[in-house]
């Protein structure tokens, strides 16, 4: 079922009476990156995913986003749907949103799943890369940026064996509104560093990282894992930065094992 909340496209799948998992996607993707997880987990959970403002089917508006406005959007969904302490599951930019939400509104969640993400803010080199990305989109349009960025997100196994799937993902993201994509880049560029708060996360937390993740590699995610009290770490074989798409069976198993272990 699709709902529109504060202009955002929100997708619900599964039983309303069940425990909820709220999925937050990465950049520059949309809610469908979680499809394989939703297909499996909606058998036992209410799975909610949404398109972050400016991406997928959620309108771009003025493109003036911050990580804070992304949390406001997330909170609006929680409140509007009256969600009772869902499990928060975010990948990469969705992980940045989740980590900041765990600082601002942690009492609203029962557990966290952090996939292929990091707590550090962009350093100067990272900020300049984002600025160059924005400049490139203005100059060349979205497609060349989307192709390069998205290709870099996937591991070698996926790139070699699932070329058509990769092409489809690139084509889809190339159709997004460039205003929204540039807005997300600005929000990521200006986000705060959440590393200091990792030791305050008391919720059961699962850290998932693709073994071939070049953007947020296992070494970075292991460091995050060591800073969180009640965390589990799972490295996903044959997967890069987009582990839930690249190796959904192993990601689904890791999530299921974590949920069972924590009686969720
Ligand atoms: C993502 O997958 O959301 C992006 O790689 C995040 C980023 O560019 O920092």
PDB file of C-alpha atoms and ligand atoms in Angstrom, residues 26-27 29 91-93 96 130 149 153 188 215 241, ligand 1:
ATOM      1  CA  UNK A  26      20.829   5.263   0.327  1.00  0.00           C
ATOM      2  CA  UNK A  27      21.869   7.885  -2.226  1.00  0.00           C
ATOM      3  CA  UNK A  29      18.470   5.395  -4.859  1.00  0.00           C
ATOM      4  CA  UNK A  91      21.862   2.174   4.462  1.00  0.00           C
ATOM      5  CA  UNK A  92      24.607   4.710   3.807  1.00  0.00           C
ATOM      6  CA  UNK A  93      22.803   8.094   3.547  1.00  0.00           C
ATOM      7  CA  UNK A  96      23.452   8.938   8.321  1.00  0.00           C
ATOM      8  CA  UNK A 130      30.329  16.651  -3.283  1.00  0.00           C
ATOM      9  CA  UNK A 149      28.480   7.228  -8.639  1.00  0.00           C
ATOM     10  CA  UNK A 153      28.686   1.607  -5.148  1.00  0.00           C
ATOM     11  CA  UNK A 188      25.277  15.004   3.270  1.00  0.00           C
ATOM     12  CA  UNK A 215      32.818   3.641   0.250  1.00  0.00           C
ATOM     13  CA  UNK A 241      28.263  -0.888  -0.707  1.00  0.00           C
TER      14      UNK A 241
HETATM   15  C1  LIG B   1      24.923   6.334  -0.212  1.00  0.00           C
HETATM   16  O1  LIG B   1      24.964   5.175  -0.668  1.00  0.00           O
HETATM   17  O2  LIG B   1      23.942   6.739   0.404  1.00  0.00           O
HETATM   18  C2  LIG B   1      26.081   7.259  -0.468  1.00  0.00           C
HETATM   19  O3  LIG B   1      27.165   6.526  -0.918  1.00  0.00           O
HETATM   20  C3  LIG B   1      26.435   8.036   0.736  1.00  0.00           C
HETATM   21  C4  LIG B   1      27.541   9.021   0.488  1.00  0.00           C
HETATM   22  O4  LIG B   1      27.749   9.439  -0.643  1.00  0.00           O
HETATM   23  O5  LIG B   1      28.206   9.398   1.468  1.00  0.00           O
END
